[in-house]
Amino acid sequence: MKIFAFSLRPYDELGYLEDFAAQEGFEFGWTSEYPGMDNLSLAEGAEAVSIITNPMTPEILDAFHAMGVKAIATRSIGYDHIDMDHARKLGIRIAHAAYPPEGVANYAIMLMMMAARKVKFISREDRVQDFGLEGKIGLDISSATVGVIGTGRIGATVVKHLSSFGCRILANDPYPKDEVRKSAEYVDLDTLLASSDIITLHAPGLESNHHMIDAAAFSKMKPGVILVNAARGSLIDTQALIANIESGHVGAAALDTIENEAGLYYLDRSRDILPNRDKAILAAFPNVIVTPHMAFYTQEDVREMITSSTGALVSFLRGEATPYEVK
């Protein structure tokens, strides 16, 4: 049994994969390169492939299928970067990762607090020795109404942890949870948008909710609203967000993920001129925090990303069921 891993980070993921391979008794090869038509041959002889947020196009899937690859697992919860319909046609089984929700949930709350307390602006002014208070007054989230869109494992954990702050919490999800009701009030989306001082997104990136936060959604929000996204960049219409920041309608944004981020994260692009104007515009605003899609990045989460996704590949090759298969 042989597995090949693309885009594997030698400084963290490799050690966890070595440990897991020794435990489960499989061979693996790896590269830090992203998969592309010019390097797919590296996976020759492997029955399964591990990726991260690398786009799996029909062309790449066809090539893997021709090489005898039976299964692909992404080391991420989201799998919208994989052409699932084409994978099914080829009979390639797909799995995703799972990891504890606390890392992303707590990161989202951190971003929320940083945006509410204007940490980016304060830090920028500190560097030029402006220690004055003017323009730096913040919002205490304990006095705020926080809207949580999406109450899966991560969103539900956000609600649970936010409840300790004493803020009023509104929630929206097509599948309400009784546990969440203990700390939050489920409302329809329009009510949440209109009533929240802070809105945090924890919905999956699906075709059905692409640009769910668009110009119409922004028009329903309170003036000065704070928007947090540690879920999927596709949930927000970037052009509408920029327009509402420029108009002052959005008071602040804290974004761990943005549209069109493929090819940026998780690479060293420090010497490059980036062909991504939206990121440059967002990063230039003093009231917008942009971090490189790393809310998940804790020791606990990375270990689980490796073991859950690779464990799914092992199960596939052994003919066993796995809860991580994408049906």
Coordinates of C-alpha atoms in Angstrom, one line a residue:
M1 CA 0.0 0.0 0.0
K2 CA 1.6 3.3 -1.1
I3 CA 0.3 6.8 -0.7
F4 CA 1.8 10.0 -2.2
A5 CA 1.4 13.4 -0.6
F6 CA 1.6 16.7 -2.6
S7 CA 2.2 20.1 -1.0
L8 CA 3.5 18.4 2.2
R9 CA 5.2 20.8 4.6
P10 CA 8.4 19.2 5.9
Y11 CA 8.5 21.4 9.0
D12 CA 5.2 20.2 10.5
E13 CA 3.1 17.7 8.4
L14 CA 6.0 15.4 7.5
G15 CA 6.7 14.3 11.1
Y16 CA 3.1 13.5 11.8
L17 CA 2.8 11.5 8.5
E18 CA 5.9 9.6 9.4
D19 CA 4.5 8.6 12.7
F20 CA 1.2 7.6 11.2
A21 CA 2.8 5.6 8.5
A22 CA 4.8 3.6 11.1
Q23 CA 1.7 3.1 13.1
E24 CA -0.5 1.9 10.2
G25 CA 2.2 0.2 8.1
F26 CA 2.0 1.9 4.7
E27 CA 4.7 3.4 2.4
F28 CA 4.5 7.0 1.3
G29 CA 6.3 9.4 -1.0
W30 CA 6.0 13.1 -0.8
T31 CA 6.9 16.5 -2.3
S32 CA 6.4 20.0 -1.2
E33 CA 5.4 21.0 -4.7
Y34 CA 1.8 21.7 -5.6
P35 CA 0.3 19.1 -8.0
G36 CA 0.2 20.2 -11.7
M37 CA 0.3 18.4 -15.0
D38 CA 4.1 18.8 -15.1
N39 CA 4.8 16.8 -11.8
L40 CA 1.9 14.3 -11.4
S41 CA 4.3 11.6 -12.4
L42 CA 5.8 11.8 -9.0
A43 CA 2.9 9.8 -7.8
E44 CA 3.5 6.9 -10.1
G45 CA 3.0 3.6 -8.3
A46 CA 0.8 5.2 -5.6
E47 CA -2.7 3.9 -5.1
A48 CA -3.9 7.0 -3.2
V49 CA -2.9 10.7 -3.2
S50 CA -3.0 13.3 -0.4
I51 CA -3.5 17.0 -1.3
I52 CA -4.4 20.1 0.6
T53 CA -6.3 23.0 -1.0
N54 CA -4.9 22.2 -4.4
P55 CA -7.5 22.4 -7.3
M56 CA -8.3 19.0 -8.6
T57 CA -9.5 19.8 -12.2
P58 CA -10.9 17.2 -14.6
E59 CA -7.5 17.2 -16.4
I60 CA -5.6 16.3 -13.2
L61 CA -8.2 13.8 -12.1
D62 CA -8.0 12.1 -15.5
A63 CA -4.2 11.9 -15.2
F64 CA -4.4 10.4 -11.7
H65 CA -7.0 7.9 -12.9
A66 CA -4.8 6.8 -15.8
M67 CA -1.9 6.2 -13.3
G68 CA -4.1 3.9 -11.2
V69 CA -4.9 6.3 -8.3
K70 CA -8.0 5.0 -6.6
A71 CA -8.5 7.6 -3.9
I72 CA -7.7 11.2 -3.1
A73 CA -7.9 12.9 0.3
T74 CA -7.6 16.6 1.0
R75 CA -6.0 17.6 4.3
S76 CA -8.7 20.2 4.8
I77 CA -12.3 20.2 6.0
G78 CA -13.5 21.9 2.8
Y79 CA -13.4 20.1 -0.5
D80 CA -14.8 22.7 -2.9
H81 CA -11.4 22.7 -4.7
I82 CA -12.1 19.2 -6.0
D83 CA -14.3 18.5 -9.0
M84 CA -16.5 16.0 -7.3
D85 CA -18.7 15.2 -10.2
H86 CA -15.7 14.2 -12.4
A87 CA -14.1 12.2 -9.6
R88 CA -17.3 10.2 -9.2
K89 CA -17.5 9.6 -13.0
L90 CA -13.9 8.2 -12.8
G91 CA -14.7 6.1 -9.6
I92 CA -12.1 7.9 -7.6
R93 CA -13.1 8.0 -3.9
I94 CA -12.7 11.3 -2.1
A95 CA -12.1 12.1 1.5
H96 CA -11.6 15.2 3.6
A97 CA -10.1 15.9 7.0
A98 CA -11.5 16.6 10.4
Y99 CA -9.9 18.3 13.3
P100 CA -10.9 19.8 16.7
P101 CA -13.1 22.9 16.2
E102 CA -11.5 24.9 19.0
G103 CA -8.5 26.1 16.9
V104 CA -10.6 27.8 14.2
A105 CA -13.3 28.9 16.6
N106 CA -10.9 30.6 19.0
Y107 CA -9.0 32.2 16.1
A108 CA -12.3 33.7 14.8
I109 CA -13.0 35.1 18.3
M110 CA -9.5 36.6 18.3
L111 CA -10.1 38.2 15.0
M112 CA -13.4 39.5 16.2
M113 CA -11.8 41.1 19.2
M114 CA -8.8 42.5 17.2
A115 CA -11.2 44.2 14.8
A116 CA -13.5 45.5 17.5
R117 CA -10.6 47.0 19.4
K118 CA -8.9 48.4 16.3
V119 CA -5.6 46.5 16.9
K120 CA -4.3 46.9 13.4
F121 CA -4.8 50.7 13.4
I122 CA -3.3 51.0 17.0
S123 CA -0.3 48.9 16.0
R124 CA 0.3 50.9 12.9
E125 CA 0.2 54.2 14.8
D126 CA 2.4 52.8 17.5
R127 CA 5.2 52.2 14.9
V128 CA 5.3 55.9 14.1
Q129 CA 5.1 56.9 17.8
D130 CA 1.6 58.2 17.7
F131 CA 0.4 57.1 21.2
G132 CA -2.7 59.3 21.2
L133 CA -6.2 58.0 21.8
E134 CA -8.1 59.9 19.0
G135 CA -9.7 57.5 16.6
K136 CA -8.8 54.4 18.5
I137 CA -11.8 53.9 20.7
G138 CA -13.1 50.3 20.4
L139 CA -16.1 48.2 21.0
D140 CA -16.3 45.7 23.9
I141 CA -17.8 42.5 22.5
S142 CA -19.4 41.9 25.9
S143 CA -21.9 44.7 25.0
A144 CA -22.4 43.6 21.4
T145 CA -24.9 41.5 19.6
V146 CA -22.9 38.9 17.7
G147 CA -24.4 37.0 14.7
V148 CA -23.0 33.6 14.0
I149 CA -23.8 32.3 10.5
G150 CA -23.4 28.5 10.4
T151 CA -23.5 26.4 13.6
G152 CA -21.7 23.3 12.6
R153 CA -18.9 22.1 14.9
I154 CA -16.9 25.3 14.5
G155 CA -19.8 27.7 14.6
A156 CA -21.3 25.9 17.6
T157 CA -17.9 26.2 19.4
V158 CA -17.8 29.9 18.7
V159 CA -21.3 30.2 20.3
K160 CA -20.2 28.2 23.3
H161 CA -17.0 30.2 23.9
L162 CA -18.7 33.6 23.2
S163 CA -21.3 32.8 25.8
S164 CA -18.7 33.4 28.4
F165 CA -18.2 37.0 27.3
G166 CA -21.8 37.8 28.1
C167 CA -22.7 39.1 24.6
R168 CA -26.1 38.6 23.0
I169 CA -25.7 35.9 20.4
L170 CA -27.9 35.3 17.3
A171 CA -27.5 32.2 15.1
N172 CA -28.5 31.1 11.7
D173 CA -28.3 27.6 10.2
P174 CA -30.7 25.4 8.2
Y175 CA -30.1 22.7 10.8
P176 CA -30.5 24.2 14.3
K177 CA -28.9 22.5 17.3
D178 CA -30.5 22.2 20.7
E179 CA -27.0 22.6 22.3
V180 CA -26.6 26.0 20.5
R181 CA -30.0 27.1 21.6
K182 CA -28.7 27.1 25.2
S183 CA -26.5 30.2 24.4
A184 CA -27.9 31.7 21.2
E185 CA -31.2 32.6 19.6
Y186 CA -31.8 31.1 16.1
V187 CA -33.2 33.8 13.8
D188 CA -33.7 34.1 10.0
L189 CA -30.7 35.5 8.1
D190 CA -32.3 39.0 7.5
T191 CA -32.9 39.4 11.2
L192 CA -29.4 38.4 12.0
L193 CA -27.9 40.8 9.4
A194 CA -30.1 43.7 10.7
S195 CA -29.5 43.1 14.4
S196 CA -25.8 42.2 14.7
D197 CA -23.0 44.5 15.7
I198 CA -20.6 41.8 14.7
I199 CA -21.2 39.0 12.1
T200 CA -18.9 35.9 11.9
L201 CA -19.2 33.4 9.1
H202 CA -18.9 29.6 9.7
A203 CA -20.7 28.2 6.7
P204 CA -19.2 25.8 4.1
G205 CA -18.4 27.1 0.7
L206 CA -21.2 25.7 -1.5
E207 CA -22.7 26.8 -4.8
S208 CA -25.9 27.6 -3.0
N209 CA -24.3 30.1 -0.7
H210 CA -21.7 31.6 -3.1
H211 CA -21.6 35.4 -2.3
M212 CA -24.2 35.0 0.4
I213 CA -22.8 38.3 1.8
D214 CA -23.4 40.5 -1.2
A215 CA -24.5 44.1 -1.8
A216 CA -28.0 43.3 -0.8
A217 CA -26.9 41.6 2.4
F218 CA -24.6 44.5 3.3
S219 CA -27.5 46.9 2.8
K220 CA -29.4 45.1 5.6
M221 CA -26.6 45.4 8.1
K222 CA -26.1 48.0 10.8
P223 CA -23.9 51.0 10.0
G224 CA -20.5 50.2 11.4
V225 CA -20.9 46.5 11.4
I226 CA -17.8 44.3 12.0
L227 CA -17.5 41.3 9.6
V228 CA -15.4 38.2 10.4
N229 CA -14.7 35.4 8.0
A230 CA -12.7 32.3 9.0
A231 CA -14.7 30.0 6.8
R232 CA -14.5 30.3 3.0
G233 CA -13.7 33.3 0.9
S234 CA -16.5 32.6 -1.6
L235 CA -19.1 33.5 1.0
I236 CA -18.3 37.2 0.6
D237 CA -18.6 39.3 -2.6
T238 CA -15.3 41.1 -2.4
Q239 CA -16.3 44.0 -4.6
A240 CA -19.4 44.6 -2.4
L241 CA -17.2 44.4 0.7
I242 CA -14.7 46.9 -0.6
A243 CA -17.5 49.3 -1.6
N244 CA -19.1 49.1 1.8
I245 CA -15.7 49.6 3.6
E246 CA -15.0 52.7 1.4
S247 CA -18.5 54.1 2.2
G248 CA -18.0 53.6 5.9
H249 CA -21.0 51.3 6.2
V250 CA -18.8 48.4 7.3
G251 CA -16.8 49.5 10.3
A252 CA -14.2 46.8 10.2
A253 CA -13.5 43.4 8.7
A254 CA -11.2 40.6 9.8
L255 CA -10.7 38.0 7.1
D256 CA -8.7 34.8 7.4
T257 CA -9.9 33.8 3.9
I258 CA -10.6 35.7 0.8
E259 CA -11.7 35.0 -2.8
N260 CA -9.1 34.0 -5.3
E261 CA -6.5 33.1 -2.7
A262 CA -5.3 30.0 -4.6
G263 CA -1.6 30.4 -5.5
L264 CA -0.9 32.6 -2.5
Y265 CA -1.4 30.6 0.6
Y266 CA 0.8 28.7 1.8
L267 CA 3.7 29.9 -0.2
D268 CA 6.6 32.4 0.3
R269 CA 5.6 35.1 -2.2
S270 CA 7.7 37.8 -0.5
R271 CA 9.7 38.6 -3.6
D272 CA 6.8 38.6 -6.0
I273 CA 4.5 41.2 -7.4
L274 CA 1.1 39.5 -6.7
P275 CA -1.6 39.6 -9.3
N276 CA -4.3 40.0 -6.7
R277 CA -5.6 43.6 -6.5
D278 CA -8.4 42.7 -4.2
K279 CA -6.0 41.4 -1.5
A280 CA -3.9 44.5 -1.9
I281 CA -6.9 46.8 -1.5
L282 CA -8.2 45.0 1.5
A283 CA -4.8 44.8 3.2
A284 CA -4.4 48.6 2.7
F285 CA -7.4 49.5 4.7
P286 CA -6.5 50.5 8.3
N287 CA -9.7 48.8 9.6
V288 CA -9.3 45.5 7.7
I289 CA -7.2 42.6 9.0
V290 CA -6.2 39.9 6.4
T291 CA -4.5 36.8 7.6
P292 CA -3.3 33.9 5.3
H293 CA -6.0 31.3 5.9
M294 CA -4.3 29.9 9.0
A295 CA -7.1 29.7 11.6
F296 CA -6.6 26.0 11.6
Y297 CA -2.9 26.1 12.2
T298 CA -2.3 24.6 15.7
Q299 CA -0.3 21.5 16.6
E300 CA -3.5 19.7 17.5
D301 CA -5.3 20.5 14.3
V302 CA -2.4 19.7 11.9
R303 CA -1.9 16.3 13.6
E304 CA -5.6 15.5 13.2
M305 CA -5.6 16.8 9.6
I306 CA -2.9 14.3 8.7
T307 CA -4.3 11.3 10.6
S308 CA -8.0 11.7 9.6
S309 CA -7.4 12.3 5.9
T310 CA -4.6 9.8 5.5
G311 CA -6.5 7.3 7.7
A312 CA -9.4 7.6 5.2
L313 CA -7.0 6.7 2.4
V314 CA -5.8 3.7 4.3
S315 CA -9.4 2.6 4.9
F316 CA -10.3 3.0 1.2
L317 CA -7.4 0.8 0.2
R318 CA -8.3 -1.8 2.8
G319 CA -11.9 -1.8 1.6
E320 CA -13.1 -0.4 4.8
A321 CA -15.7 2.4 5.5
T322 CA -14.6 5.8 6.8
P323 CA -16.6 8.7 8.2
Y324 CA -14.4 11.1 6.3
E325 CA -15.5 10.0 2.8
V326 CA -17.2 12.7 0.8
K327 CA -20.4 11.1 -0.5

